[in-house]
Amino acid sequence: MTSPRDPHTCRRALREIGEIAAVAGLEGGQMSDQEALGSIAAIAEWVLETAPGARADCGDVVRRLERMTAGVDIEALGDREAQALFGEVLAVLEGA
């Protein structure tokens, strides 16, 4: 069971988000920017629901990702919009 302060939940989620971003960034990859954004948004939302008290070093990144994707109809994004948002997500992950 996960506690609201479980630091491992957040770190595991960030690793998973990083892996998704890496796969989506591969040239000729199997995952589109929209698919990656949808997965990243779902993971960020899940972490905030499951471990809202995550440590600042991890929780701040997840909260920023969630704010960036909350309320965005990712499937309705055009290619350029998805690429732009995905680029912003990558910038947050690279700064983490």
mmCIF file with all atom_site columns, C-alpha atoms in Angstrom:
data_model
loop_
_atom_site.group_PDB
_atom_site.id
_atom_site.type_symbol
_atom_site.label_atom_id
_atom_site.label_alt_id
_atom_site.label_comp_id
_atom_site.label_asym_id
_atom_site.label_entity_id
_atom_site.label_seq_id
_atom_site.pdbx_PDB_ins_code
_atom_site.Cartn_x
_atom_site.Cartn_y
_atom_site.Cartn_z
_atom_site.occupancy
_atom_site.B_iso_or_equiv
_atom_site.pdbx_formal_charge
_atom_site.auth_seq_id
_atom_site.auth_comp_id
_atom_site.auth_asym_id
_atom_site.auth_atom_id
_atom_site.pdbx_PDB_model_num
ATOM 1  C CA . MET A 1 1  ? 0.000  0.000  0.000   1.00 0.00 ? 1  MET A CA 1
ATOM 2  C CA . THR A 1 2  ? 1.183  3.526  -0.788  1.00 0.00 ? 2  THR A CA 1
ATOM 3  C CA . SER A 1 3  ? 1.207  6.203  1.873   1.00 0.00 ? 3  SER A CA 1
ATOM 4  C CA . PRO A 1 4  ? 0.704  9.894  1.055   1.00 0.00 ? 4  PRO A CA 1
ATOM 5  C CA . ARG A 1 5  ? 4.379  10.507 1.833   1.00 0.00 ? 5  ARG A CA 1
ATOM 6  C CA . ASP A 1 6  ? 5.828  7.488  0.020   1.00 0.00 ? 6  ASP A CA 1
ATOM 7  C CA . PRO A 1 7  ? 8.945  8.914  -1.697  1.00 0.00 ? 7  PRO A CA 1
ATOM 8  C CA . HIS A 1 8  ? 9.397  5.803  -3.817  1.00 0.00 ? 8  HIS A CA 1
ATOM 9  C CA . THR A 1 9  ? 6.057  6.222  -5.590  1.00 0.00 ? 9  THR A CA 1
ATOM 10 C CA . CYS A 1 10 ? 6.999  9.619  -6.934  1.00 0.00 ? 10 CYS A CA 1
ATOM 11 C CA . ARG A 1 11 ? 10.507 8.607  -7.966  1.00 0.00 ? 11 ARG A CA 1
ATOM 12 C CA . ARG A 1 12 ? 9.237  5.482  -9.725  1.00 0.00 ? 12 ARG A CA 1
ATOM 13 C CA . ALA A 1 13 ? 6.646  7.583  -11.525 1.00 0.00 ? 13 ALA A CA 1
ATOM 14 C CA . LEU A 1 14 ? 9.285  10.076 -12.660 1.00 0.00 ? 14 LEU A CA 1
ATOM 15 C CA . ARG A 1 15 ? 11.447 7.229  -13.974 1.00 0.00 ? 15 ARG A CA 1
ATOM 16 C CA . GLU A 1 16 ? 8.446  5.874  -15.876 1.00 0.00 ? 16 GLU A CA 1
ATOM 17 C CA . ILE A 1 17 ? 7.680  9.339  -17.266 1.00 0.00 ? 17 ILE A CA 1
ATOM 18 C CA . GLY A 1 18 ? 11.302 9.682  -18.335 1.00 0.00 ? 18 GLY A CA 1
ATOM 19 C CA . GLU A 1 19 ? 11.192 6.333  -20.102 1.00 0.00 ? 19 GLU A CA 1
ATOM 20 C CA . ILE A 1 20 ? 7.986  7.280  -21.918 1.00 0.00 ? 20 ILE A CA 1
ATOM 21 C CA . ALA A 1 21 ? 9.530  10.579 -22.994 1.00 0.00 ? 21 ALA A CA 1
ATOM 22 C CA . ALA A 1 22 ? 12.651 8.788  -24.227 1.00 0.00 ? 22 ALA A CA 1
ATOM 23 C CA . VAL A 1 23 ? 10.662 6.277  -26.265 1.00 0.00 ? 23 VAL A CA 1
ATOM 24 C CA . ALA A 1 24 ? 8.502  9.019  -27.777 1.00 0.00 ? 24 ALA A CA 1
ATOM 25 C CA . GLY A 1 25 ? 11.603 10.993 -28.660 1.00 0.00 ? 25 GLY A CA 1
ATOM 26 C CA . LEU A 1 26 ? 13.134 8.176  -30.696 1.00 0.00 ? 26 LEU A CA 1
ATOM 27 C CA . GLU A 1 27 ? 13.247 8.848  -34.411 1.00 0.00 ? 27 GLU A CA 1
ATOM 28 C CA . GLY A 1 28 ? 10.695 6.607  -36.087 1.00 0.00 ? 28 GLY A CA 1
ATOM 29 C CA . GLY A 1 29 ? 9.423  5.507  -32.689 1.00 0.00 ? 29 GLY A CA 1
ATOM 30 C CA . GLN A 1 30 ? 6.223  3.639  -32.096 1.00 0.00 ? 30 GLN A CA 1
ATOM 31 C CA . MET A 1 31 ? 4.763  6.268  -29.753 1.00 0.00 ? 31 MET A CA 1
ATOM 32 C CA . SER A 1 32 ? 3.382  9.603  -30.887 1.00 0.00 ? 32 SER A CA 1
ATOM 33 C CA . ASP A 1 33 ? 3.724  12.823 -28.927 1.00 0.00 ? 33 ASP A CA 1
ATOM 34 C CA . GLN A 1 34 ? -0.001 12.640 -28.136 1.00 0.00 ? 34 GLN A CA 1
ATOM 35 C CA . GLU A 1 35 ? 0.310  9.113  -26.774 1.00 0.00 ? 35 GLU A CA 1
ATOM 36 C CA . ALA A 1 36 ? 3.311  10.087 -24.672 1.00 0.00 ? 36 ALA A CA 1
ATOM 37 C CA . LEU A 1 37 ? 1.566  13.199 -23.349 1.00 0.00 ? 37 LEU A CA 1
ATOM 38 C CA . GLY A 1 38 ? -1.536 11.168 -22.475 1.00 0.00 ? 38 GLY A CA 1
ATOM 39 C CA . SER A 1 39 ? 0.526  8.640  -20.536 1.00 0.00 ? 39 SER A CA 1
ATOM 40 C CA . ILE A 1 40 ? 2.597  11.310 -18.795 1.00 0.00 ? 40 ILE A CA 1
ATOM 41 C CA . ALA A 1 41 ? -0.524 13.274 -17.831 1.00 0.00 ? 41 ALA A CA 1
ATOM 42 C CA . ALA A 1 42 ? -2.178 10.149 -16.433 1.00 0.00 ? 42 ALA A CA 1
ATOM 43 C CA . ILE A 1 43 ? 0.886  9.207  -14.374 1.00 0.00 ? 43 ILE A CA 1
ATOM 44 C CA . ALA A 1 44 ? 1.285  12.743 -12.994 1.00 0.00 ? 44 ALA A CA 1
ATOM 45 C CA . GLU A 1 45 ? -2.381 12.875 -12.014 1.00 0.00 ? 45 GLU A CA 1
ATOM 46 C CA . TRP A 1 46 ? -2.154 9.429  -10.406 1.00 0.00 ? 46 TRP A CA 1
ATOM 47 C CA . VAL A 1 47 ? 0.908  10.402 -8.351  1.00 0.00 ? 47 VAL A CA 1
ATOM 48 C CA . LEU A 1 48 ? -0.804 13.523 -7.033  1.00 0.00 ? 48 LEU A CA 1
ATOM 49 C CA . GLU A 1 49 ? -3.844 11.462 -6.033  1.00 0.00 ? 49 GLU A CA 1
ATOM 50 C CA . THR A 1 50 ? -1.837 8.575  -4.584  1.00 0.00 ? 50 THR A CA 1
ATOM 51 C CA . ALA A 1 51 ? 1.084  10.371 -2.953  1.00 0.00 ? 51 ALA A CA 1
ATOM 52 C CA . PRO A 1 52 ? 0.112  14.046 -2.584  1.00 0.00 ? 52 PRO A CA 1
ATOM 53 C CA . GLY A 1 53 ? 2.803  14.585 0.033   1.00 0.00 ? 53 GLY A CA 1
ATOM 54 C CA . ALA A 1 54 ? 5.634  13.462 -2.231  1.00 0.00 ? 54 ALA A CA 1
ATOM 55 C CA . ARG A 1 55 ? 9.015  14.992 -1.474  1.00 0.00 ? 55 ARG A CA 1
ATOM 56 C CA . ALA A 1 56 ? 9.628  18.381 -2.978  1.00 0.00 ? 56 ALA A CA 1
ATOM 57 C CA . ASP A 1 57 ? 12.443 17.225 -5.273  1.00 0.00 ? 57 ASP A CA 1
ATOM 58 C CA . CYS A 1 58 ? 10.069 14.869 -7.036  1.00 0.00 ? 58 CYS A CA 1
ATOM 59 C CA . GLY A 1 59 ? 6.654  16.245 -6.201  1.00 0.00 ? 59 GLY A CA 1
ATOM 60 C CA . ASP A 1 60 ? 7.401  19.694 -7.635  1.00 0.00 ? 60 ASP A CA 1
ATOM 61 C CA . VAL A 1 61 ? 8.241  18.185 -11.019 1.00 0.00 ? 61 VAL A CA 1
ATOM 62 C CA . VAL A 1 62 ? 5.120  16.032 -11.016 1.00 0.00 ? 62 VAL A CA 1
ATOM 63 C CA . ARG A 1 63 ? 2.961  18.997 -10.001 1.00 0.00 ? 63 ARG A CA 1
ATOM 64 C CA . ARG A 1 64 ? 4.429  21.098 -12.837 1.00 0.00 ? 64 ARG A CA 1
ATOM 65 C CA . LEU A 1 65 ? 3.752  18.311 -15.336 1.00 0.00 ? 65 LEU A CA 1
ATOM 66 C CA . GLU A 1 66 ? 0.213  17.921 -14.069 1.00 0.00 ? 66 GLU A CA 1
ATOM 67 C CA . ARG A 1 67 ? -0.455 21.671 -14.315 1.00 0.00 ? 67 ARG A CA 1
ATOM 68 C CA . MET A 1 68 ? 0.881  21.684 -17.881 1.00 0.00 ? 68 MET A CA 1
ATOM 69 C CA . THR A 1 69 ? -1.402 18.863 -18.993 1.00 0.00 ? 69 THR A CA 1
ATOM 70 C CA . ALA A 1 70 ? -4.489 19.348 -16.815 1.00 0.00 ? 70 ALA A CA 1
ATOM 71 C CA . GLY A 1 71 ? -7.532 20.236 -18.834 1.00 0.00 ? 71 GLY A CA 1
ATOM 72 C CA . VAL A 1 72 ? -5.740 19.729 -22.158 1.00 0.00 ? 72 VAL A CA 1
ATOM 73 C CA . ASP A 1 73 ? -7.611 17.537 -24.639 1.00 0.00 ? 73 ASP A CA 1
ATOM 74 C CA . ILE A 1 74 ? -4.450 15.809 -25.745 1.00 0.00 ? 74 ILE A CA 1
ATOM 75 C CA . GLU A 1 75 ? -6.127 13.765 -28.453 1.00 0.00 ? 75 GLU A CA 1
ATOM 76 C CA . ALA A 1 76 ? -7.490 16.953 -30.026 1.00 0.00 ? 76 ALA A CA 1
ATOM 77 C CA . LEU A 1 77 ? -4.048 18.570 -30.284 1.00 0.00 ? 77 LEU A CA 1
ATOM 78 C CA . GLY A 1 78 ? -2.614 19.048 -33.726 1.00 0.00 ? 78 GLY A CA 1
ATOM 79 C CA . ASP A 1 79 ? 0.870  17.759 -34.474 1.00 0.00 ? 79 ASP A CA 1
ATOM 80 C CA . ARG A 1 80 ? 2.529  21.124 -33.892 1.00 0.00 ? 80 ARG A CA 1
ATOM 81 C CA . GLU A 1 81 ? 0.624  21.754 -30.662 1.00 0.00 ? 81 GLU A CA 1
ATOM 82 C CA . ALA A 1 82 ? 1.505  18.281 -29.380 1.00 0.00 ? 82 ALA A CA 1
ATOM 83 C CA . GLN A 1 83 ? 5.149  18.752 -30.328 1.00 0.00 ? 83 GLN A CA 1
ATOM 84 C CA . ALA A 1 84 ? 5.254  22.118 -28.564 1.00 0.00 ? 84 ALA A CA 1
ATOM 85 C CA . LEU A 1 85 ? 3.684  20.759 -25.378 1.00 0.00 ? 85 LEU A CA 1
ATOM 86 C CA . PHE A 1 86 ? 5.886  17.670 -25.490 1.00 0.00 ? 86 PHE A CA 1
ATOM 87 C CA . GLY A 1 87 ? 8.919  19.964 -25.827 1.00 0.00 ? 87 GLY A CA 1
ATOM 88 C CA . GLU A 1 88 ? 7.803  21.854 -22.717 1.00 0.00 ? 88 GLU A CA 1
ATOM 89 C CA . VAL A 1 89 ? 7.384  18.570 -20.837 1.00 0.00 ? 89 VAL A CA 1
ATOM 90 C CA . LEU A 1 90 ? 10.877 17.489 -21.896 1.00 0.00 ? 90 LEU A CA 1
ATOM 91 C CA . ALA A 1 91 ? 12.291 20.791 -20.668 1.00 0.00 ? 91 ALA A CA 1
ATOM 92 C CA . VAL A 1 92 ? 10.742 20.212 -17.239 1.00 0.00 ? 92 VAL A CA 1
ATOM 93 C CA . LEU A 1 93 ? 12.112 16.656 -17.135 1.00 0.00 ? 93 LEU A CA 1
ATOM 94 C CA . GLU A 1 94 ? 15.586 17.762 -18.210 1.00 0.00 ? 94 GLU A CA 1
ATOM 95 C CA . GLY A 1 95 ? 15.590 20.410 -15.493 1.00 0.00 ? 95 GLY A CA 1
ATOM 96 C CA . ALA A 1 96 ? 14.667 17.849 -12.838 1.00 0.00 ? 96 ALA A CA 1
#
